[in-house]
Each structure stands twice: as C-alpha cells, then as structure tokens.
Coordinates of C-alpha atoms and ligand atoms in Angstrom, one line a residue:
M82 CA 144.6 50.1 121.1
G83 CA 141.9 48.5 122.9
T84 CA 139.9 45.4 121.1
K85 CA 136.4 46.5 122.4
G86 CA 133.6 46.8 120.1
K87 CA 136.1 45.1 117.6
V88 CA 136.0 42.2 115.8
I89 CA 138.7 39.8 117.1
K90 CA 140.4 37.9 115.0
C91 CA 142.3 34.7 117.0
K92 CA 142.5 30.8 116.4
A93 CA 139.8 28.4 117.3
A94 CA 138.9 24.8 116.8
I95 CA 136.1 24.4 114.3
A96 CA 134.1 21.1 114.0
W97 CA 133.1 21.2 110.1
E98 CA 132.0 17.5 109.3
A99 CA 130.5 14.7 112.2
G100 CA 133.1 12.2 112.6
K101 CA 136.1 14.3 111.4
P102 CA 139.2 16.0 113.4
L103 CA 138.5 19.5 114.3
S104 CA 140.6 22.0 112.6
I105 CA 142.3 25.1 114.0
E106 CA 141.2 27.8 111.8
E107 CA 141.3 31.8 112.3
V108 CA 137.6 33.3 113.3
E109 CA 136.1 36.5 113.5
V110 CA 134.6 36.7 116.8
A111 CA 131.8 40.0 116.8
P112 CA 131.8 41.7 120.1
P113 CA 129.2 41.1 122.7
K114 CA 125.6 42.8 121.8
A115 CA 123.5 43.3 125.2
H116 CA 123.8 41.4 128.2
E117 CA 126.5 39.5 126.6
V118 CA 130.2 39.2 127.6
R119 CA 133.5 38.6 125.3
V120 CA 136.1 36.1 127.2
Q121 CA 139.5 35.4 126.4
I122 CA 139.7 31.6 127.3
I123 CA 142.8 30.7 129.1
A124 CA 142.6 27.0 129.6
A125 CA 140.1 24.1 128.9
G126 CA 139.4 20.6 129.8
L127 CA 137.7 18.3 127.1
C128 CA 134.9 16.2 128.2
R129 CA 133.0 13.6 126.7
S130 CA 130.0 15.2 125.9
D131 CA 131.7 17.3 123.5
T132 CA 132.6 14.5 121.2
H133 CA 129.1 13.0 121.4
V134 CA 127.7 16.1 118.9
I135 CA 130.3 15.3 116.7
N136 CA 129.5 11.3 116.6
P137 CA 128.2 10.4 113.3
K138 CA 125.0 8.7 115.2
F139 CA 124.3 11.5 116.8
E140 CA 120.6 13.0 115.4
G141 CA 120.1 16.8 115.4
A142 CA 123.6 17.6 115.5
F143 CA 124.3 21.0 114.2
L144 CA 127.4 22.0 112.2
P145 CA 129.9 23.9 111.9
V146 CA 130.5 24.3 115.5
I147 CA 132.9 25.6 118.2
L148 CA 133.0 23.0 121.1
G149 CA 133.8 22.9 124.6
H150 CA 131.9 23.4 127.6
E151 CA 135.0 23.6 130.5
G152 CA 137.0 26.2 130.3
A153 CA 138.0 29.3 132.3
G154 CA 139.0 32.8 131.1
I155 CA 139.3 36.3 131.6
V156 CA 136.5 39.1 130.2
E157 CA 138.0 41.3 127.6
S158 CA 135.0 43.0 126.7
V159 CA 131.0 43.4 127.9
G160 CA 127.8 44.4 126.0
P161 CA 125.4 46.8 127.0
G162 CA 123.5 46.1 130.4
V163 CA 126.3 43.6 131.5
T164 CA 126.7 44.2 135.5
N165 CA 128.0 40.9 137.4
V166 CA 131.4 41.5 135.5
K167 CA 133.9 43.9 134.2
P168 CA 136.8 43.8 131.5
G169 CA 139.8 41.9 133.7
D170 CA 137.6 39.8 135.7
K171 CA 138.1 36.1 136.0
V172 CA 135.3 33.7 135.1
I173 CA 134.2 30.3 134.6
P174 CA 131.4 30.2 131.7
L175 CA 128.6 27.4 132.6
Y176 CA 126.7 25.3 130.1
V177 CA 123.7 25.9 133.0
P178 CA 122.5 29.3 132.9
H179 CA 120.7 31.4 135.6
C180 CA 118.5 34.2 134.4
R181 CA 117.2 34.8 138.3
K182 CA 113.4 35.4 136.7
C183 CA 112.4 32.1 135.8
K184 CA 110.4 29.8 138.3
F185 CA 113.0 27.5 138.6
C186 CA 115.8 30.3 139.3
Q187 CA 113.5 31.2 142.2
S188 CA 113.2 28.0 143.6
P189 CA 116.0 26.2 145.9
L190 CA 115.1 22.9 144.5
T191 CA 116.8 23.0 141.1
N192 CA 119.7 24.8 139.3
F193 CA 117.6 24.2 136.3
C194 CA 116.7 27.4 133.9
T195 CA 114.2 28.1 131.2
K196 CA 117.4 29.6 129.2
F197 CA 119.2 26.0 129.8
S198 CA 116.9 24.0 127.8
E199 CA 113.9 25.2 125.6
H200 CA 113.8 21.5 123.4
K201 CA 114.4 18.5 125.0
N202 CA 117.9 17.8 124.7
P203 CA 120.8 20.1 126.7
I204 CA 123.2 18.8 124.5
I205 CA 122.3 20.6 121.6
E206 CA 121.0 23.6 123.0
Q207 CA 122.0 27.2 123.4
E208 CA 123.7 26.7 119.7
L209 CA 123.0 30.3 119.3
M210 CA 122.5 34.0 120.9
D211 CA 119.5 35.2 122.1
D212 CA 119.0 37.0 119.0
K213 CA 119.1 33.8 117.1
T214 CA 122.4 34.7 115.5
S215 CA 126.4 33.6 116.2
R216 CA 129.4 36.0 117.0
F217 CA 131.8 33.5 115.3
T218 CA 132.5 33.9 111.3
C219 CA 135.2 31.6 109.7
K220 CA 135.5 31.6 106.2
G221 CA 132.6 33.8 105.5
K222 CA 130.6 31.2 107.1
S223 CA 128.3 31.5 110.8
I224 CA 129.6 29.1 113.0
Y225 CA 127.3 27.9 116.0
H226 CA 127.8 28.1 119.2
F227 CA 128.1 25.3 122.0
L228 CA 126.3 25.0 125.1
G229 CA 126.4 28.6 125.3
I230 CA 130.2 28.5 126.0
S231 CA 132.5 27.3 122.9
A232 CA 135.6 27.2 125.0
F233 CA 137.8 26.1 122.1
S234 CA 138.0 29.3 120.9
Q235 CA 140.6 32.0 122.4
Y236 CA 137.9 34.4 122.5
T237 CA 134.1 33.3 122.8
V238 CA 130.8 35.4 123.3
V239 CA 128.7 34.5 126.6
K240 CA 125.4 35.0 127.9
D241 CA 126.0 37.1 131.4
I242 CA 123.4 34.8 132.7
N243 CA 126.4 32.0 132.3
L244 CA 129.1 33.4 133.8
A245 CA 130.2 32.9 137.1
K246 CA 132.6 35.5 138.5
I247 CA 135.4 33.7 140.2
D248 CA 138.4 35.2 142.7
D249 CA 141.3 36.7 140.9
D250 CA 144.1 34.5 142.1
A251 CA 142.3 31.3 140.7
N252 CA 144.3 29.4 139.1
L253 CA 142.2 28.7 135.6
K254 CA 144.7 25.5 134.4
R255 CA 142.7 23.8 137.2
V256 CA 139.3 25.4 137.8
C257 CA 138.7 25.0 134.4
L258 CA 137.2 21.8 135.4
I259 CA 134.8 23.3 137.8
G260 CA 133.2 24.0 134.2
C261 CA 131.8 20.9 134.0
G262 CA 133.7 17.4 135.0
F263 CA 134.6 18.0 138.4
S264 CA 131.1 20.1 139.4
T265 CA 129.0 17.7 137.5
G266 CA 130.0 14.2 139.3
Y267 CA 130.6 15.8 142.7
G268 CA 127.8 17.3 142.7
A269 CA 125.6 14.7 141.5
A270 CA 126.6 12.8 145.1
I271 CA 126.6 16.2 147.5
N272 CA 123.8 18.1 146.3
D273 CA 121.6 15.5 144.1
A274 CA 121.9 11.9 145.4
K275 CA 122.9 13.5 148.8
V276 CA 124.8 10.5 150.0
T277 CA 125.1 10.4 154.1
P278 CA 127.9 9.3 155.9
G279 CA 128.4 5.8 156.2
S280 CA 126.6 4.7 153.5
T281 CA 127.3 2.4 150.7
C282 CA 127.7 3.9 147.2
A283 CA 128.1 2.5 143.5
V284 CA 129.4 4.7 140.8
F285 CA 129.3 3.7 137.2
G286 CA 131.8 5.2 134.5
L287 CA 135.0 6.4 135.9
G288 CA 136.1 9.3 133.6
G289 CA 136.2 12.8 134.9
V290 CA 133.0 12.9 136.2
G291 CA 132.6 9.4 137.8
L292 CA 136.1 10.1 139.5
S293 CA 134.4 13.4 140.8
A294 CA 131.3 11.2 141.7
V295 CA 133.9 9.0 143.7
I296 CA 135.4 12.2 145.4
G297 CA 131.6 13.5 145.9
C298 CA 131.0 9.8 147.8
K299 CA 134.2 10.0 150.2
T300 CA 133.8 13.7 150.6
A301 CA 130.2 12.9 151.9
G302 CA 131.3 10.4 154.6
A303 CA 130.2 7.0 152.6
S304 CA 132.0 4.1 154.1
R305 CA 132.0 1.6 150.8
I306 CA 132.3 3.2 147.2
I307 CA 132.1 0.6 144.7
A308 CA 133.5 1.6 141.4
V309 CA 132.4 0.2 137.9
D310 CA 134.5 0.5 134.7
I311 CA 134.7 -1.5 131.5
N312 CA 138.3 -0.4 131.1
S313 CA 140.2 -1.6 134.4
D314 CA 143.4 1.0 133.7
K315 CA 140.8 3.4 135.8
F316 CA 140.8 1.6 138.7
A317 CA 144.0 2.4 140.7
K318 CA 143.2 6.4 140.1
A319 CA 139.5 5.7 141.8
K320 CA 141.2 3.8 144.6
A321 CA 143.5 6.5 144.6
L322 CA 140.5 8.7 145.4
G323 CA 138.4 6.6 147.7
A324 CA 136.8 3.7 146.0
T325 CA 137.2 0.6 148.0
D326 CA 136.3 -1.8 145.5
C327 CA 136.6 -2.2 141.9
L328 CA 134.5 -4.1 139.3
N329 CA 135.1 -4.5 135.7
P330 CA 131.7 -5.7 134.2
R331 CA 133.5 -7.6 131.3
E332 CA 135.3 -9.6 133.7
L333 CA 132.4 -10.8 135.7
N334 CA 130.8 -14.4 135.0
K335 CA 126.9 -12.2 136.1
P336 CA 125.4 -9.2 135.8
V337 CA 127.7 -6.4 138.1
Q338 CA 124.2 -5.3 140.0
D339 CA 123.9 -8.8 141.0
V340 CA 127.7 -8.9 142.2
I341 CA 127.2 -5.3 143.8
V342 CA 124.0 -7.2 145.3
E343 CA 125.7 -9.8 146.6
M344 CA 128.6 -7.4 147.9
T345 CA 126.3 -5.5 149.8
N346 CA 124.1 -7.9 151.6
G347 CA 120.7 -6.5 149.8
G348 CA 122.1 -4.0 147.7
V349 CA 123.9 -0.1 148.0
D350 CA 122.2 2.8 149.5
F351 CA 123.3 5.0 146.7
A352 CA 123.9 4.3 142.6
I353 CA 124.9 6.9 140.3
D354 CA 125.2 6.5 136.9
C355 CA 128.1 8.6 135.0
A356 CA 128.6 6.0 131.8
G357 CA 125.2 6.5 130.6
G358 CA 123.0 4.0 127.9
S359 CA 120.2 1.9 128.8
E360 CA 122.3 -1.0 130.2
V361 CA 124.2 1.1 132.9
M362 CA 120.7 2.9 133.5
K363 CA 119.5 -0.8 134.2
A364 CA 122.4 -1.9 136.6
T365 CA 122.4 1.8 138.7
V366 CA 118.9 0.7 139.5
D367 CA 119.2 -3.3 140.2
C368 CA 122.3 -2.7 142.2
T369 CA 120.2 -0.3 145.1
T370 CA 118.4 -1.8 148.3
V371 CA 115.0 -2.2 148.3
G372 CA 113.5 0.2 150.8
W373 CA 115.7 3.5 149.8
G374 CA 118.1 2.6 147.0
S375 CA 118.7 5.8 145.5
C376 CA 119.8 6.6 142.0
T377 CA 121.1 9.3 140.3
F378 CA 121.7 9.8 136.4
V379 CA 124.3 11.5 134.5
G380 CA 125.2 10.3 131.5
V381 CA 123.2 10.4 128.4
N382 CA 124.1 7.9 125.4
V383 CA 124.2 9.3 122.1
N384 CA 120.5 8.1 120.6
D385 CA 120.3 5.7 123.9
K386 CA 116.3 4.7 124.5
G387 CA 116.8 4.8 128.1
L388 CA 115.6 2.5 130.9
T389 CA 112.4 0.4 131.1
I390 CA 111.5 0.0 134.5
S391 CA 108.4 -2.0 136.5
P392 CA 106.6 -0.3 139.0
V393 CA 107.3 -2.6 141.5
E394 CA 111.0 -1.8 141.2
L395 CA 109.8 2.1 142.7
I396 CA 107.2 0.7 144.7
L397 CA 109.8 -1.6 146.6
G398 CA 111.2 2.0 148.1
R399 CA 113.8 3.1 145.2
T400 CA 114.0 6.4 143.7
L401 CA 115.5 7.6 140.7
R402 CA 116.7 11.5 139.9
G403 CA 118.6 13.0 136.9
S404 CA 121.6 15.5 137.8
S405 CA 122.9 18.3 135.8
F406 CA 125.9 20.2 136.5
G407 CA 126.1 18.6 140.0
G408 CA 123.1 21.6 141.1
W409 CA 125.3 24.0 141.1
D410 CA 124.8 27.1 139.4
V411 CA 126.0 30.8 138.8
D412 CA 126.3 31.7 142.5
T413 CA 127.6 28.6 144.1
V414 CA 130.5 28.0 141.7
P415 CA 132.8 30.8 143.1
K416 CA 132.5 29.0 146.6
L417 CA 133.9 25.5 144.7
V418 CA 136.4 28.2 143.5
S419 CA 137.4 29.2 146.8
D420 CA 137.1 25.1 148.5
Y421 CA 139.6 23.8 146.0
K422 CA 141.7 27.3 146.7
N423 CA 141.3 26.1 150.5
G424 CA 142.4 22.1 149.6
K425 CA 138.9 20.8 150.5
F426 CA 139.3 18.7 147.1
N427 CA 142.1 17.5 144.9
L428 CA 141.3 18.2 141.2
E429 CA 145.3 17.8 140.3
A430 CA 143.8 14.1 140.1
L431 CA 141.8 14.6 137.1
V432 CA 144.5 16.0 135.2
T433 CA 146.1 13.3 133.0
H434 CA 147.7 15.3 129.9
T435 CA 148.8 19.1 129.3
L436 CA 148.7 20.3 125.6
P437 CA 148.6 23.5 123.7
F438 CA 145.3 24.3 122.4
E439 CA 146.6 23.9 119.0
K440 CA 147.1 19.6 120.0
I441 CA 143.2 19.0 120.6
N442 CA 143.0 16.3 118.0
E443 CA 145.9 14.4 120.3
A444 CA 143.1 15.3 123.2
L445 CA 139.9 14.1 121.8
D446 CA 142.1 11.0 120.5
L447 CA 143.6 10.4 124.2
L448 CA 139.7 10.7 125.7
K449 CA 138.7 8.1 122.8
Q450 CA 140.9 5.4 123.4
G451 CA 140.4 5.5 127.5
K452 CA 143.9 7.4 128.1
S453 CA 142.9 9.9 129.6
I454 CA 140.6 11.4 132.4
R455 CA 141.1 15.3 131.8
T456 CA 143.8 17.2 129.3
I457 CA 143.6 20.4 130.1
L458 CA 144.3 22.5 126.7
I459 CA 146.4 25.6 127.4
Y460 CA 145.7 28.4 125.0
Ligands
LIG677 N1 130.3 0.3 132.8 C1 130.7 0.9 133.1 N2 131.4 1.5 132.5 C2 131.2 2.3 131.6 C3 130.6 1.8 130.6 C4 129.5 0.7 130.5 N3 129.1 -0.1 130.3 N4 130.6 2.4 129.2 C5 131.8 3.5 129.2 N5 131.9 3.2 130.2 C6 133.0 4.1 131.2 C7 134.4 4.2 129.8 O1 135.3 3.3 130.3 C8 134.6 5.7 130.6 O2 135.7 5.2 131.7 C9 133.9 6.5 131.3 O3 132.8 5.4 131.5 C10 133.5 7.8 130.7 O4 134.4 8.4 130.9 P1 134.8 9.5 129.9 O5 135.7 10.4 130.2 O6 134.6 9.2 128.8 O7 133.4 10.7 130.1 P2 133.5 11.9 131.1 O8 133.3 11.2 132.5 O9 133.9 12.9 130.8 O10 131.8 12.1 130.6 C11 130.8 10.9 131.1 C12 129.2 11.7 131.2 C13 128.5 10.5 131.6 C14 128.9 12.8 131.7 C15 129.0 11.8 129.9 O11 129.5 11.3 128.3 C16 127.4 12.5 129.3 O12 126.6 11.3 128.8 N6 127.2 13.4 128.6 C17 125.8 13.8 128.3 C18 124.7 14.4 129.1 C19 125.4 16.1 129.3 O13 125.5 16.5 128.3 N7 126.1 16.2 130.6 C20 125.9 17.7 130.1 C21 127.6 17.8 130.0 S1 128.8 16.9 130.4
LIG678 ZN1 131.0 18.1 130.4

C-alpha cells in the first residue's frame, strides 16, 4: 500500500520554544500540493544557522518550527505539475530556490531568486509553502517550515524549485553536506570571491562553512591561506585542509587584522568572513590589501548591526561582496555531487560525528561547545 496522496506520520524534531532543546515528536506530513514534493530524508547535517533561529536573542523568530537545511533524501511522491523529479529520485533540497522566471534566475550574475527572500532576512524566509500554509501538524498545531527545507523530519515537503536531482549512486550520508556547509564555503571562495592561483587569502571562522572556504582557496591555488578562529582546536583540521598559518585573535596582543597585514606585507588579496558579526567583518576588510583587496561575507550574527565603513577604505581599491549558498543553484549542485564522487574534494574531513536522528540534541550541544564540525544525523 503506497503512501502517495495520504498523510504520513513520522518522527520530527520540533523547536517549540527558543533556547530549549528540540523535542522528537510524531508529526503528520500532508501530501504535496501543486509544484511540491514530499521527500524522505535519509541523512542531514547540523549547521550553525539552524541554531540562530532558536537563539532567544533572535528577533523575528517563528515558532514552533522544524529546522534543518542540510539534508539529502529520496522523493516519496510529487504533487501536480512537478516535472523535474519523480518518486525514487535522490535529491538535495536547497534553501536557494530557482524559479527560472525572475530576472535573477535569468541572469548568470547571481544565484538569487525572488522566491528566496521577499523580506530582508533570508534566515526567516520560506517558513510556509506558497499558499501560506504548512504541511506539518503536531498535536493539532500547525508547525512552520524552515528555509523551505525542514530536514529535521523523516519526511518533509519541499517546493519543486528548491530541489536538486542528483545521481542515483550518490552517498546521501556525505552529500547532504552539499546542501549547505560545504557548498556555502567552497563556493564563496571559488564562485564569489573567485580566488586566483598564487594569491594570499584569510578565512575567518573555521566551522563547516569556513573549512570549506579553506578547501576552496586551496583548490583555487592560493599560495597562502591564513585561517582565523577564536577556538584553536580548529587549527589542526584547517592545516590538514590547506591552511598555511593559523591565528587565534584571543591569543594575540594586537588586532588580528594588523598581524595579517604584517605577515603579508600589506594585506591579503582575498578575505572571507565565515563567522559573522561586526568585529569579524571589520577585520575582514582591514586585513585586505589596498589596490585590489576582495572581501566576501558569508556570516550573519543574530541581531548584529553590521559594518560601518569609511569610503576611503573602498576608494583605495577594496571590493566588498556577500555570498549566499556559494553561488550554486539546483542546476549546478548535481555537478558538485559528481565532482565529490570523482574525488575532486573531500567531504570526510568535515564529518566529526555521526549520530542517529533521535540524538539531535547531542549534536546541537557538540556544535554549541565548538566540539564538532559537522555531525551527520542518520534517519
Ligand atoms: N573570530 C574568529 N572566529 C570566530 C569568531 C570570531 N570573532 N566568532 C566565532 N568564530 C568561529 C567559531 O569558533 C567557529 O569555529 C566558527 O567561527 C563558526 O563555525 P560554526 O561551526 O559554528 O558555524 P558554521 O560553519 O556551521 O556556519 C557559520 C555561518 C557563518 C555560516 C553561520 O553562523 C551564519 O552566519 N549563518 C547565517 C547566514 C545564513 O543564514 N546562511 C545561510 C545558511 S548557512
Ligand atoms: Zn547552513
């Protein structure tokens, strides 16, 4: 007896309140409506951005919600009008949709799509489906989606424009990381910063995203990669992935940007912020060289005011840009999955822990304590 067209009851991790552990509950997942797809999640990673939404300091959070935006799974059923995937296909849901119709989707300059963000903060977008309702119910209450994905449920419903169809032989327990952490950092270096061979780079923040940016800088042929984190435990892995120098701002007697400027005879060519917050943003700008210094911003801190910058810093030749999902989209992610299979990059290094899905709160604790890079949850 198939499940198509029927409500599926399954386990999901629900955030009922900010600042509280998630709770594993039985949820009802409605069948997909037009241009929607119901996906069985097989594996998912935990990214720092999942925790931002349940940080009590975060303004504008919507609760209760099913978090998770770094998953991989198999299509269970499709709603009317879906043509890009069929039941049984392996997929990675992406928080960056690709409607193909808007002026952004039609431009080669960006992976932004008008369906991604109608307001100003992508972290709190896509909390409902297009008809402004949710497909999740728990204890009679409607539960919000998250970033159009909600991977922390054994089954989820995703819009067709958020799905990348990947190879049938893809290892879902690894390529789930292509759903966020790896792609976000690697693409920030390769696609957005466009790091050049022989260049000098600085990467701030050595979580799953920052380490992937280090991999990107190395792949692009950077000659020097200065990795910065306030947690020195991250340095061994950064070095293994290609960092040439590691700096802990808390162990220096002057600002880290000054140290980088001295080390590089005037500043690096490329700096990538994978930590977020006004202090790191400032260091990212100040550590780049005048003339052509390129600054790429990935991180967003909860309620942070951002950067105040003097026009002189820009007039002297620096450029600033932001990066979302590393510039990838549903059309380019399948190629990343085959590149992984063909050994072009290593996802193993990012996996520090593997846990059954039910132990998701342990995974959250490991991330908060800075003990994990990525925990893979197995469903
Ligand atoms: N200086 C240097 N390093 C720092 C500092 C600092 N001041 N503060 C924190 N760090 C380090 C931490 O010690 C940690 O090692 C690292 O930065 C962050 O790593 P993780 O593992 O906590 O986080 P990631 O890699 O999973 O995610 C980092 C992001 C910056 C992407 C995330 O926190 C974020 O800002 N998300 C919001 C943007 C967004 O929504 N993107 C879309 C989905 S990711
Ligand atoms: Zn993420």
